[in-house]
Tab-separated table of C-alpha atoms in Angstrom:
chain	number	residue	atom	x	y	z
V	1	MET	CA	-30.719	-9.912	3.281
V	2	ALA	CA	-29.440	-11.891	0.288
V	3	THR	CA	-26.968	-9.094	-0.484
V	4	MET	CA	-25.581	-9.156	3.050
V	5	SER	CA	-25.371	-12.970	3.018
V	6	TRP	CA	-23.288	-12.747	-0.137
V	7	ALA	CA	-21.144	-10.031	1.426
V	8	ARG	CA	-20.595	-12.188	4.517
V	9	LEU	CA	-19.385	-15.088	2.363
V	10	THR	CA	-17.137	-12.810	0.299
V	11	TRP	CA	-15.459	-11.189	3.306
V	12	ALA	CA	-15.136	-14.517	5.119
V	13	ALA	CA	-13.339	-15.948	2.081
V	14	ALA	CA	-11.044	-12.920	1.924
V	15	TYR	CA	-9.984	-13.434	5.552
V	16	ARG	CA	-9.422	-17.168	5.069
V	17	LEU	CA	-7.307	-16.590	1.950
V	18	GLY	CA	-5.232	-13.852	3.539
V	19	LEU	CA	-6.673	-11.190	1.238
V	20	SER	CA	-7.070	-8.593	3.981
V	21	PRO	CA	-4.265	-6.093	3.302
V	22	TRP	CA	-5.771	-3.564	5.722
V	23	ASP	CA	-4.583	-5.765	8.605
V	24	ALA	CA	-0.975	-5.025	7.590
V	25	PHE	CA	-1.410	-1.275	7.100
V	26	SER	CA	0.419	0.997	9.507
V	27	ARG	CA	-1.793	2.867	11.946
V	28	ASP	CA	-3.279	5.868	10.185
V	29	ARG	CA	-1.776	9.140	11.390
V	30	GLU	CA	-5.167	10.877	11.386
V	31	LEU	CA	-6.644	8.228	13.661
V	32	ILE	CA	-3.662	8.477	16.002
V	33	ASP	CA	-4.055	12.245	16.171
V	34	LEU	CA	-7.802	11.969	16.711
V	35	VAL	CA	-7.315	9.604	19.657
V	36	THR	CA	-4.122	10.973	21.259
V	37	GLY	CA	-3.614	14.469	19.825
V	38	PRO	CA	-4.041	17.795	21.663
V	39	ASP	CA	-7.696	18.083	20.595
V	40	ALA	CA	-8.593	14.453	21.307
V	41	PRO	CA	-12.072	14.023	22.815
V	42	VAL	CA	-12.446	12.677	26.329
V	43	PRO	CA	-12.886	8.879	26.014
V	44	GLY	CA	-16.421	7.532	26.200
V	45	ARG	CA	-18.394	5.054	24.131
V	46	ALA	CA	-16.951	4.217	20.716
V	47	ILE	CA	-17.925	1.862	17.926
V	48	ASP	CA	-15.730	0.324	15.233
V	49	ILE	CA	-18.003	-0.262	12.224
V	50	GLY	CA	-16.863	-3.226	10.150
V	51	CYS	CA	-14.140	-3.955	12.690
V	52	GLY	CA	-12.755	-7.150	11.137
V	53	ARG	CA	-10.025	-8.584	13.343
V	54	GLY	CA	-10.437	-5.667	15.738
V	55	ARG	CA	-7.212	-3.774	15.210
V	56	ASN	CA	-8.673	-0.287	15.591
V	57	ALA	CA	-11.207	-1.315	18.235
V	58	ILE	CA	-8.387	-2.673	20.385
V	59	TYR	CA	-6.374	0.507	19.823
V	60	LEU	CA	-9.294	2.624	21.060
V	61	ALA	CA	-9.838	0.395	24.096
V	62	ALA	CA	-6.155	0.687	24.986
V	63	HIS	CA	-6.653	4.465	25.102
V	64	GLY	CA	-9.560	4.376	27.520
V	65	TRP	CA	-12.574	4.068	25.231
V	66	GLN	CA	-15.515	1.737	25.926
V	67	VAL	CA	-15.620	0.008	22.565
V	68	VAL	CA	-18.082	-2.056	20.569
V	69	GLY	CA	-16.848	-3.676	17.361
V	70	VAL	CA	-19.357	-4.855	14.732
V	71	ASP	CA	-18.659	-7.072	11.747
V	72	LEU	CA	-20.418	-9.628	9.538
V	73	VAL	CA	-17.620	-12.199	9.672
V	74	ARG	CA	-17.732	-14.340	12.802
V	75	GLY	CA	-14.331	-15.865	12.102
V	76	ALA	CA	-12.719	-12.425	12.086
V	77	LEU	CA	-14.485	-11.583	15.351
V	78	LYS	CA	-13.121	-14.723	17.021
V	79	GLN	CA	-9.622	-13.592	16.112
V	80	ALA	CA	-10.459	-10.093	17.350
V	81	ARG	CA	-11.515	-11.436	20.754
V	82	ARG	CA	-8.271	-13.393	21.076
V	83	ALA	CA	-6.245	-10.324	20.078
V	84	ALA	CA	-8.039	-8.181	22.661
V	85	ALA	CA	-7.351	-10.775	25.359
V	86	ARG	CA	-3.657	-10.782	24.454
V	87	LYS	CA	-3.572	-6.982	24.760
V	88	GLY	CA	-5.413	-7.094	28.078
V	89	VAL	CA	-8.278	-4.848	26.945
V	90	THR	CA	-12.037	-5.309	26.866
V	91	VAL	CA	-13.986	-4.857	23.625
V	92	ASP	CA	-17.560	-6.018	22.992
V	93	PHE	CA	-17.307	-7.686	19.578
V	94	VAL	CA	-20.728	-8.257	17.997
V	95	ALA	CA	-21.646	-10.123	14.817
V	96	GLY	CA	-24.149	-8.184	12.782
V	97	ASP	CA	-25.177	-6.009	9.865
V	98	VAL	CA	-23.748	-2.477	10.036
V	99	THR	CA	-26.865	-1.149	8.290
V	100	ARG	CA	-29.010	-2.387	11.212
V	101	LEU	CA	-27.003	-1.340	14.234
V	102	ASP	CA	-30.096	-0.392	16.210
V	103	GLU	CA	-31.223	-4.044	16.074
V	104	LEU	CA	-28.042	-5.488	17.602
V	105	GLY	CA	-28.669	-4.595	21.231
V	106	ILE	CA	-25.497	-2.539	21.488
V	107	GLY	CA	-27.111	0.561	22.972
V	108	GLY	CA	-26.394	4.078	21.796
V	109	ASP	CA	-24.765	7.370	22.692
V	110	PHE	CA	-21.537	6.531	20.875
V	111	LYS	CA	-19.426	9.690	20.809
V	112	LEU	CA	-16.782	8.263	18.447
V	113	LEU	CA	-17.502	6.117	15.392
V	114	ILE	CA	-14.702	4.552	13.335
V	115	ASP	CA	-15.156	3.133	9.844
V	116	PHE	CA	-11.986	1.724	8.324
V	117	GLY	CA	-13.002	0.403	4.903
V	118	CYS	CA	-16.696	-0.388	5.359
V	119	PHE	CA	-18.753	2.412	3.809
V	120	HIS	CA	-17.039	2.235	0.418
V	121	ALA	CA	-18.107	-1.411	-0.043
V	122	LEU	CA	-21.828	-0.639	0.261
V	123	ASN	CA	-24.204	0.021	-2.607
V	124	ASP	CA	-26.387	3.133	-2.658
V	125	ALA	CA	-29.343	1.569	-0.824
V	126	GLN	CA	-27.040	0.134	1.824
V	127	ARG	CA	-25.318	3.509	2.261
V	128	LEU	CA	-28.660	5.137	3.015
V	129	ALA	CA	-29.441	2.423	5.569
V	130	TYR	CA	-25.939	2.734	7.029
V	131	VAL	CA	-26.359	6.463	7.638
V	132	ARG	CA	-29.730	5.914	9.319
V	133	ALA	CA	-28.225	3.134	11.440
V	134	ILE	CA	-25.281	5.121	12.750
V	135	GLU	CA	-27.463	8.138	13.448
V	136	ALA	CA	-29.700	5.898	15.568
V	137	VAL	CA	-26.786	5.011	17.869
V	138	ALA	CA	-24.639	8.170	17.730
V	139	ALA	CA	-24.603	10.752	20.514
V	140	PRO	CA	-25.307	14.411	19.618
V	141	GLY	CA	-22.036	15.925	18.447
V	142	ALA	CA	-20.510	12.483	17.813
V	143	LEU	CA	-17.440	12.221	15.581
V	144	LEU	CA	-17.254	9.820	12.646
V	145	TRP	CA	-13.821	9.045	11.175
V	146	MET	CA	-13.783	7.179	7.858
V	147	TRP	CA	-11.075	5.562	5.752
V	148	SER	CA	-12.199	4.264	2.373
V	149	PHE	CA	-10.735	2.720	-0.712
V	150	ASN	CA	-11.707	5.164	-3.443
V	151	SER	CA	-13.270	2.656	-5.808
V	152	ARG	CA	-16.641	2.458	-7.491
V	153	ASN	CA	-19.375	0.436	-5.836
V	154	GLU	CA	-21.899	-1.630	-7.763
V	155	ASP	CA	-23.946	1.507	-8.440
V	156	GLY	CA	-20.939	3.258	-9.989
V	157	GLU	CA	-20.487	5.689	-7.093
V	158	THR	CA	-17.016	6.645	-5.919
V	159	ILE	CA	-15.952	8.118	-2.594
V	160	SER	CA	-15.461	11.877	-2.791
V	161	ALA	CA	-16.026	14.948	-0.675
V	162	GLU	CA	-19.228	15.560	-2.635
V	163	GLU	CA	-20.456	12.003	-2.049
V	164	ILE	CA	-19.672	12.248	1.669
V	165	GLY	CA	-21.626	15.516	1.893
V	166	ARG	CA	-24.619	14.055	0.046
V	167	SER	CA	-24.627	10.847	2.071
V	168	PHE	CA	-24.373	12.555	5.475
V	169	PRO	CA	-26.597	15.664	5.250
V	170	ASP	CA	-27.021	15.861	9.034
V	171	TRP	CA	-23.290	15.785	9.705
V	172	ARG	CA	-20.755	18.589	9.544
V	173	VAL	CA	-17.791	17.622	7.354
V	174	HIS	CA	-14.592	18.822	9.043
V	175	ARG	CA	-12.390	17.393	6.331
V	176	ALA	CA	-12.680	14.955	3.448
V	177	ALA	CA	-9.809	14.357	1.065
V	178	PRO	CA	-7.771	11.623	-0.637
V	179	MET	CA	-4.459	10.547	0.853
V	180	SER	CA	-1.220	11.670	-0.769
V	181	VAL	CA	0.961	9.164	-2.601
V	182	ALA	CA	3.565	9.467	0.175
V	183	GLU	CA	0.929	8.689	2.815
V	184	VAL	CA	-0.263	5.666	0.861
V	185	GLU	CA	3.276	4.324	0.493
V	186	THR	CA	3.910	4.749	4.223
V	187	THR	CA	0.597	3.116	5.125
V	188	MET	CA	1.274	0.095	2.912
V	189	ALA	CA	5.010	-0.237	3.585
V	190	ALA	CA	4.586	-3.380	5.704
V	191	LEU	CA	2.405	-5.342	3.295
V	192	PRO	CA	3.490	-8.998	2.983
V	193	LEU	CA	5.225	-10.000	-0.242
V	194	PRO	CA	2.122	-11.417	-2.031
V	195	LEU	CA	0.270	-8.131	-1.505
V	196	ARG	CA	3.070	-5.697	-2.400
V	197	PRO	CA	1.790	-5.240	-5.970
V	198	LEU	CA	-1.148	-3.443	-4.372
V	199	ARG	CA	1.193	-0.791	-2.983
V	200	ARG	CA	2.891	-0.385	-6.357
V	201	ALA	CA	-0.502	-0.039	-8.062
V	202	PHE	CA	-1.476	2.799	-5.742
V	203	SER	CA	1.947	4.453	-6.032
V	204	LYS	CA	1.779	4.427	-9.836
V	205	GLY	CA	-1.787	5.757	-9.934
V	206	VAL	CA	-3.356	2.542	-11.233
V	207	PHE	CA	-5.879	2.904	-8.405
V	208	PRO	CA	-7.058	6.237	-6.986
V	209	PRO	CA	-5.691	6.945	-3.494
V	210	PRO	CA	-7.733	5.970	-0.431
V	211	PHE	CA	-9.993	8.619	1.020
V	212	ARG	CA	-10.324	9.878	4.608
V	213	ALA	CA	-13.024	11.981	6.215
V	214	LEU	CA	-13.874	13.361	9.644
V	215	LEU	CA	-17.484	14.305	10.316
V	216	GLU	CA	-19.383	15.583	13.326
V	217	MET	CA	-23.055	14.936	13.952
V	218	LYS	CA	-24.833	18.287	14.094
V	219	ARG	CA	-26.182	19.251	17.505
V	220	PRO	CA	-29.959	19.337	17.982
V	221	PRO	CA	-31.544	22.799	17.532
V	222	GLY	CA	-31.004	24.936	20.617
V	223	ASP	CA	-28.132	22.800	21.908
V	224	ARG	CA	-25.242	25.183	22.547
V	225	GLY	CA	-23.049	22.513	24.112
V	226	GLN	CA	-19.400	22.238	23.233
V	227	SER	CA	-18.353	20.324	20.150
V	228	ALA	CA	-16.877	16.878	20.677
V	229	MET	CA	-13.702	18.287	19.142
V	230	GLY	CA	-13.364	20.981	21.766
V	231	ALA	CA	-14.244	24.658	21.841
V	232	SER	CA	-13.554	25.104	18.137
V	233	THR	CA	-15.290	23.146	15.352
V	234	ASN	CA	-12.991	24.467	12.650
V	235	SER	CA	-10.951	22.072	10.567
V	236	ARG	CA	-7.530	21.327	11.928
V	237	THR	CA	-4.469	19.853	10.341
V	238	PRO	CA	-3.438	16.646	12.122
V	239	SER	CA	0.149	16.263	13.191
V	240	ALA	CA	2.045	13.143	12.179
V	241	LYS	CA	2.767	10.806	15.058
V	242	PRO	CA	4.535	7.476	15.203
V	243	THR	CA	2.491	4.307	15.316
């Protein structure tokens, strides 16, 4: 609990000081394709894990999903609720620990789970708890889309395809790979002036590129139902779409 209290204070300070560059990133092309592309799942229950100011949760709600957004920072959630009201969509924003989702009274059977920059910030023990927590609320065959800064956590672990596979043994990894330099530059093109050195640092290789992954929760034994991605569970290459 002390670790999460410290994390809450750290993230709250980042939002107050304007150190939340992810809010200025362009919408990720993979997320757009997942939600609106030809193989997009039929909307149902979705959860935005570590939702912050609610940007992606609101995007999902605008495309017909019934969305819950969870975050530690109450101030960010207040802004998220105001943003949702301005967009005319309904999102259930809940303050809580993402490693204890089953204790938040949010229900289950989420068929789409979004994590934009949460998993990478957790230490090894928290990552184990996180996986257990999302599995407790995910529907069979649920999809999990992740976007992570590819930096070391306090245990020295980086985000990689191997780490994703180890951390999610009961999930099928459809794809897991770092973004290209061109993708990073496009994503960070709209950063405000004080944060533009971050884009240059990524472009010049000072920091490793962010990492994206799409996983599917394996169906229970004997369940021959269709994958949440459609008839085929093979990897697919997303098409670029405007934000």
